[in-house]
Each structure stands twice: as structure tokens, then as C-alpha cells.
CSV table of C-alpha atoms in Angstrom, one decimal:
chain,number,residue,atom,x,y,z
A,1,MET,CA,-2.7,20.2,-84.7
A,2,LEU,CA,-5.2,20.4,-87.0
A,3,THR,CA,-6.7,17.5,-88.3
A,4,ILE,CA,-8.1,16.6,-91.3
A,5,THR,CA,-10.7,13.6,-92.4
A,6,SER,CA,-12.4,14.2,-95.2
A,7,ARG,CA,-10.5,13.8,-98.7
A,8,GLU,CA,-12.0,16.4,-100.6
A,9,ASN,CA,-10.7,18.9,-98.2
A,10,PRO,CA,-9.4,21.3,-100.3
A,11,GLN,CA,-5.4,21.4,-98.8
A,12,ILE,CA,-6.4,16.8,-100.1
A,13,LYS,CA,-6.9,18.2,-102.9
A,14,GLN,CA,-3.9,20.2,-103.5
A,15,VAL,CA,-2.1,17.7,-103.0
A,16,CYS,CA,-3.6,15.3,-105.1
A,17,GLY,CA,-2.7,18.0,-108.2
A,18,LEU,CA,1.0,17.7,-107.1
A,19,LEU,CA,0.9,14.5,-107.5
A,20,SER,CA,-0.5,13.6,-110.7
A,21,SER,CA,0.2,16.8,-112.8
A,22,SER,CA,4.4,18.2,-113.3
A,23,ARG,CA,2.5,21.1,-114.5
A,24,ARG,CA,0.7,22.0,-111.2
A,25,ARG,CA,4.7,20.7,-109.6
A,26,ARG,CA,6.5,23.5,-112.2
A,27,LYS,CA,2.9,26.0,-111.4
A,28,GLU,CA,3.2,26.2,-107.2
A,29,GLY,CA,7.3,25.2,-107.0
A,30,LEU,CA,6.2,22.0,-104.5
A,31,PHE,CA,6.8,18.5,-104.7
A,32,VAL,CA,5.4,15.5,-102.9
A,33,CYS,CA,7.3,13.4,-100.7
A,34,GLU,CA,6.6,10.2,-98.4
A,35,GLY,CA,7.8,8.0,-95.9
A,36,PHE,CA,9.2,9.4,-92.0
A,37,THR,CA,12.9,8.4,-93.4
A,38,LEU,CA,12.9,10.7,-96.5
A,39,LEU,CA,12.1,13.4,-93.7
A,40,GLU,CA,14.2,13.4,-92.2
A,41,GLU,CA,17.2,12.7,-94.7
A,42,ALA,CA,15.2,16.3,-95.5
A,43,LEU,CA,15.9,18.1,-93.4
A,44,HIS,CA,19.3,16.4,-92.6
A,45,ARG,CA,20.2,18.0,-95.9
A,46,GLY,CA,18.9,21.3,-95.1
A,47,VAL,CA,15.2,21.2,-96.5
A,48,GLU,CA,11.9,22.2,-94.7
A,49,PRO,CA,9.0,20.9,-95.8
A,50,ARG,CA,6.3,22.9,-96.8
A,51,ALA,CA,3.0,21.5,-95.2
A,52,VAL,CA,3.1,18.0,-93.3
A,53,TYR,CA,0.2,15.8,-93.5
A,54,CYS,CA,0.8,12.6,-91.2
A,55,LEU,CA,-1.8,9.4,-89.7
A,56,GLU,CA,-3.0,10.5,-86.7
A,57,ASP,CA,-1.6,6.8,-84.6
A,58,GLN,CA,2.0,7.6,-86.0
A,59,ALA,CA,2.5,11.3,-85.1
A,60,HIS,CA,4.2,10.7,-81.8
A,61,ARG,CA,6.9,9.7,-85.2
A,62,LEU,CA,7.1,13.3,-85.8
A,63,PRO,CA,10.5,16.0,-85.5
A,64,ASP,CA,10.1,19.3,-84.5
A,65,LEU,CA,8.9,20.6,-88.2
A,66,ASN,CA,8.5,24.4,-88.9
A,67,CYS,CA,5.7,23.7,-90.8
A,68,PRO,CA,2.0,23.4,-90.5
A,69,CYS,CA,1.4,19.7,-90.6
A,70,ALA,CA,-2.2,18.2,-90.3
A,71,LEU,CA,-3.0,15.1,-88.8
A,72,VAL,CA,-4.9,12.5,-91.2
A,73,SER,CA,-7.3,9.6,-91.0
A,74,ARG,CA,-6.2,6.5,-93.6
A,75,PRO,CA,-8.7,7.0,-96.2
A,76,VAL,CA,-7.3,10.4,-96.6
A,77,LEU,CA,-4.0,9.2,-96.0
A,78,GLU,CA,-4.1,6.6,-98.7
A,79,LYS,CA,-6.0,9.5,-101.1
A,80,LEU,CA,-2.6,11.4,-100.6
A,81,SER,CA,-0.3,8.5,-101.5
A,82,ASP,CA,1.2,6.6,-105.2
A,83,VAL,CA,2.0,2.6,-103.3
A,84,PRO,CA,-1.1,0.3,-102.0
A,85,ALA,CA,0.0,1.2,-98.7
A,86,PRO,CA,1.7,4.3,-97.2
A,87,GLN,CA,4.2,4.6,-95.1
A,88,GLY,CA,2.9,7.3,-92.4
A,89,VAL,CA,3.3,10.5,-93.5
A,90,VAL,CA,3.4,12.4,-96.4
A,91,PHE,CA,4.9,16.1,-97.2
A,92,LEU,CA,5.8,18.8,-100.4
A,93,LEU,CA,9.2,19.8,-100.5
A,94,PRO,CA,10.2,23.4,-102.4
A,95,LEU,CA,11.1,22.7,-105.9
A,96,PRO,CA,15.2,23.7,-105.4
A,97,PRO,CA,16.1,26.0,-107.7
A,98,ALA,CA,17.7,25.8,-111.3
A,99,GLU,CA,21.3,25.4,-111.9
A,100,GLU,CA,22.8,26.5,-114.2
A,101,CYS,CA,26.4,26.7,-115.0
A,102,LEU,CA,28.1,23.6,-114.4
A,103,SER,CA,31.0,23.5,-112.6
A,104,GLY,CA,33.4,19.7,-112.3
A,105,SER,CA,34.3,17.5,-114.6
A,106,ARG,CA,32.3,15.3,-114.2
A,107,PHE,CA,29.2,14.8,-115.1
A,108,LEU,CA,26.4,12.7,-116.5
A,109,ALA,CA,24.0,13.4,-119.8
A,110,LEU,CA,20.8,12.2,-120.0
A,111,ASP,CA,19.1,12.0,-123.4
A,112,SER,CA,15.3,12.1,-123.0
A,113,LEU,CA,15.0,9.2,-120.4
A,114,ARG,CA,11.6,8.2,-119.9
A,115,ASP,CA,11.6,5.7,-116.7
A,116,PRO,CA,10.9,6.7,-113.5
A,117,GLY,CA,12.9,3.5,-111.6
A,118,ASN,CA,15.7,4.3,-114.5
A,119,MET,CA,15.8,8.2,-113.8
A,120,GLY,CA,15.6,7.5,-109.6
A,121,THR,CA,18.1,4.8,-109.7
A,122,ILE,CA,20.8,6.7,-111.7
A,123,LEU,CA,20.4,9.9,-109.3
A,124,ARG,CA,20.9,7.7,-106.6
A,125,THR,CA,24.3,6.3,-107.8
A,126,ALA,CA,25.4,10.1,-108.4
A,127,ASP,CA,25.1,11.6,-105.2
A,128,ALA,CA,26.4,7.9,-104.5
A,129,PHE,CA,30.1,8.0,-106.4
A,130,GLY,CA,29.8,12.5,-106.4
A,131,LEU,CA,28.7,13.3,-110.1
A,132,ASP,CA,29.4,16.9,-110.0
A,133,GLY,CA,25.9,17.4,-111.6
A,134,VAL,CA,23.4,15.2,-113.8
A,135,ILE,CA,22.6,17.1,-117.0
A,136,LEU,CA,18.8,16.7,-118.1
A,137,LEU,CA,18.2,16.6,-122.0
A,138,GLY,CA,15.4,16.9,-124.0
A,139,ASP,CA,12.3,15.2,-122.8
A,140,CYS,CA,13.1,13.4,-119.5
A,141,VAL,CA,10.7,12.4,-116.9
A,142,ASP,CA,9.9,14.7,-114.1
A,143,VAL,CA,12.6,13.8,-111.6
A,144,TYR,CA,10.2,15.6,-109.1
A,145,SER,CA,7.7,13.0,-110.0
A,146,PRO,CA,5.5,10.5,-107.3
A,147,LYS,CA,8.2,7.3,-108.6
A,148,VAL,CA,11.3,8.9,-109.4
A,149,VAL,CA,11.3,10.7,-106.3
A,150,ARG,CA,10.8,7.5,-103.7
A,151,SER,CA,13.3,5.4,-106.2
A,152,ALA,CA,16.2,8.0,-105.7
A,153,MET,CA,15.7,8.0,-102.0
A,154,GLY,CA,17.0,11.3,-100.8
A,155,SER,CA,19.8,12.4,-103.5
A,156,LEU,CA,17.5,14.8,-105.1
A,157,PHE,CA,18.0,16.6,-102.1
A,158,SER,CA,22.2,16.6,-102.7
A,159,THR,CA,22.2,16.1,-106.6
A,160,ARG,CA,23.0,19.1,-108.8
A,161,LEU,CA,20.9,19.2,-111.7
A,162,TYR,CA,21.2,20.2,-114.8
A,163,ALA,CA,18.4,21.5,-117.8
A,164,MET,CA,19.7,22.3,-120.3
A,165,THR,CA,19.8,21.6,-124.6
A,166,ALA,CA,22.9,19.2,-126.1
A,167,PRO,CA,24.4,23.2,-128.0
A,168,GLN,CA,24.7,24.8,-124.4
A,169,LEU,CA,26.2,21.8,-122.9
A,170,ARG,CA,28.7,21.3,-125.2
A,171,GLN,CA,29.1,25.2,-124.8
A,172,GLN,CA,29.7,24.9,-121.5
A,173,LEU,CA,31.9,21.7,-120.9
A,174,ASP,CA,34.1,23.7,-123.8
A,175,ARG,CA,34.3,25.9,-121.0
A,176,LEU,CA,35.6,23.7,-118.6
A,177,SER,CA,37.8,21.2,-120.9
A,178,VAL,CA,35.1,18.5,-120.7
A,179,PRO,CA,35.3,16.3,-123.7
A,180,LEU,CA,31.5,14.8,-124.2
A,181,TYR,CA,31.1,11.1,-124.6
A,182,ALA,CA,28.2,9.6,-126.6
A,183,ALA,CA,27.0,5.6,-124.8
A,184,ALA,CA,25.7,4.1,-127.7
A,185,LEU,CA,27.3,1.8,-130.1
A,186,TRP,CA,28.8,3.3,-133.1
A,187,PRO,CA,31.7,1.6,-135.4
A,188,ASP,CA,34.4,3.6,-133.5
A,189,SER,CA,32.4,3.8,-130.8
A,190,ARG,CA,35.9,2.5,-127.3
A,191,PRO,CA,35.1,0.0,-125.0
A,192,VAL,CA,35.4,1.8,-121.7
A,193,THR,CA,38.1,0.4,-120.4
A,194,GLY,CA,40.3,2.1,-123.4
A,195,LEU,CA,38.9,5.9,-122.2
A,196,ASP,CA,40.6,8.1,-119.2
A,197,LEU,CA,36.9,9.1,-117.9
A,198,LYS,CA,37.8,10.9,-114.8
A,199,ARG,CA,37.3,14.3,-116.6
A,200,SER,CA,34.3,13.9,-118.3
A,201,CYS,CA,30.5,13.9,-119.7
A,202,VAL,CA,28.7,11.0,-121.1
A,203,VAL,CA,25.3,11.3,-122.8
A,204,ILE,CA,23.3,8.1,-121.7
A,205,GLY,CA,20.8,7.3,-124.7
A,206,ASN,CA,16.5,7.5,-124.4
A,207,GLU,CA,15.8,3.3,-123.8
A,208,ALA,CA,13.8,2.8,-126.8
A,209,HIS,CA,15.7,5.3,-129.2
A,210,GLY,CA,19.5,5.9,-127.7
A,211,VAL,CA,21.0,9.5,-128.0
A,212,SER,CA,19.8,11.8,-130.3
A,213,ASP,CA,20.8,13.1,-133.6
A,214,GLU,CA,20.8,16.4,-132.4
A,215,THR,CA,22.9,15.3,-129.0
A,216,ALA,CA,25.1,13.3,-131.0
A,217,ALA,CA,26.3,16.1,-132.7
A,218,CYS,CA,27.8,18.0,-130.3
A,219,CYS,CA,29.6,14.8,-129.1
A,220,ALA,CA,33.5,14.5,-129.4
A,221,GLY,CA,33.1,10.6,-129.3
A,222,SER,CA,31.7,8.1,-128.8
A,223,VAL,CA,31.8,5.2,-125.1
A,224,ILE,CA,30.9,1.2,-125.2
A,225,ILE,CA,31.0,-1.2,-122.9
A,226,PRO,CA,31.9,-4.8,-123.4
A,227,ILE,CA,29.6,-7.3,-123.3
A,228,GLN,CA,29.2,-11.1,-124.0
A,229,SER,CA,26.0,-12.2,-124.9
A,230,ALA,CA,23.0,-9.9,-124.2
A,231,GLU,CA,22.3,-6.8,-126.4
A,232,SER,CA,22.1,-4.5,-124.7
A,233,LEU,CA,22.6,-3.2,-120.7
A,234,ASN,CA,19.5,-1.2,-118.9
A,235,ALA,CA,19.7,2.2,-119.1
A,236,GLY,CA,20.1,3.0,-115.5
A,237,VAL,CA,23.0,-0.6,-115.2
A,238,ALA,CA,25.0,1.2,-117.6
A,239,ALA,CA,25.1,4.4,-116.0
A,240,GLY,CA,26.2,3.1,-112.9
A,241,ILE,CA,28.9,1.3,-114.6
A,242,LEU,CA,29.9,4.4,-116.3
A,243,MET,CA,29.4,6.7,-113.5
A,244,TRP,CA,32.3,3.9,-111.4
A,245,GLU,CA,35.1,4.6,-114.2
A,246,MET,CA,34.7,7.8,-114.1
A,247,ARG,CA,35.2,8.1,-110.5
A,248,ARG,CA,37.9,4.8,-110.5
A,249,CYS,CA,40.3,6.9,-112.9
């Protein structure tokens, strides 16, 4: 097995580039994951790594792999990690092929969601509640950035992801006879308890600006989550409540 001790090694520079650049990730078709738990989850879901970099004293924890593996020193692993305490192994996975045609009846759309923690939490919750897909609208944070990957905790491997415009989404939903609702504080918004969401797609807007005008124009109506005193809910929390309602109906 190859041993790498230089932080300037070309392979190490490649991983660092993938960590820091969404453009590089798209160009090379790869993204970076970290940790033995996530590695096991990827293998369990049938996703094979393209390369693995493991601490020398953690090599005994590696499963049988059909890809290039390298042992690295701690300083090298620290360069490959974006957390203060690296988890012992970093690996590269292929970007999954883009989903294009919606199928199913329960979806969540994210309109220019920018916070990596919110995105990861929503993907993990969508996986837990068995949604048929998560649609990315506008300028969303890269779902394959390190912070999102870490927050999603393996749900990237099983959640169907789509990227499209709001008019394209409306067209596909019309084909499925699935209504599109905005989660928004509009004058005619209906309480979530007053809507049947078992066949629906609900849009969560940008953390600062809410649902965009383009997306709002494509919605059949809007839904609110009744709250008592706080001004609003965190996007990840609101999405979780709405997805629970989709499952409960």
C-alpha cells in the first residue's frame, strides 16, 4: 500500500482542490467524504470509493476495498480534513448522475437555500421520512460541499436530488397531478394542519429572503406552521415539520 508523508503530494493537492471548489468537484465528478462510519455507509448503499487516504495507525479498520488506498501521516490527513479533529480516513466518491424526471408524490423544494447545516439536516430528514425527492431551485449551497456531506450523515447516498427551475418543477408536478405550495407568511396562507400534504411539493425559501418571486408565481398556494411567539422557524426545523406532515397524512 502506498504511503504519503508530503503535504505537497499531487494526490493530496487534488483532494484539497475538491474540498474547496464546487467547480472542481463538478469538473472531476468527485467529492470528498470523511470518517469510517460514512465509509461503511457508502459501501452499504453500494457506492464504491475512487480513492482512500487513511492514517497509518488506523489501517486495520479499513474494509476490503476495490480502489487505490494510501496510508498518510497525521499532518497530511489534517490537510485533507476541514475539521479540527480528523476522523482517521478521507475518501473520494463519484458524483451521482443527475436525476431529471420526477416520480412519486411527496417532494420538498429548496429555493436558494444557502446554509450548509440546514441543507444537510433537510437531506437527512428527507431520507428518514422517505420523501420521493428533494428539488434544488435557484442558487442553493453545493450539496457535495464538506459541511453538507458531514451534516447529511450518509443520506446523500439514498436521497433523490433534482436541480431545475421553478417553471420546470411546476411542469413536472402538473404531469403527476401534485400541487406546489410555498412555506410562506402570505395573507392567504393556510395552516399546515388544514392541508392534505400526502400528495404535495412544498417549497422552503432562502433563509434571508424567503421564496423568490419566480417560484411564488408557480405555486398553487401557501402553507404556514402555526407558532406562538417566535418570529419564525429555522429552515431546517420548518422543513422537518412539513415533511412529518407529508408522512402523517
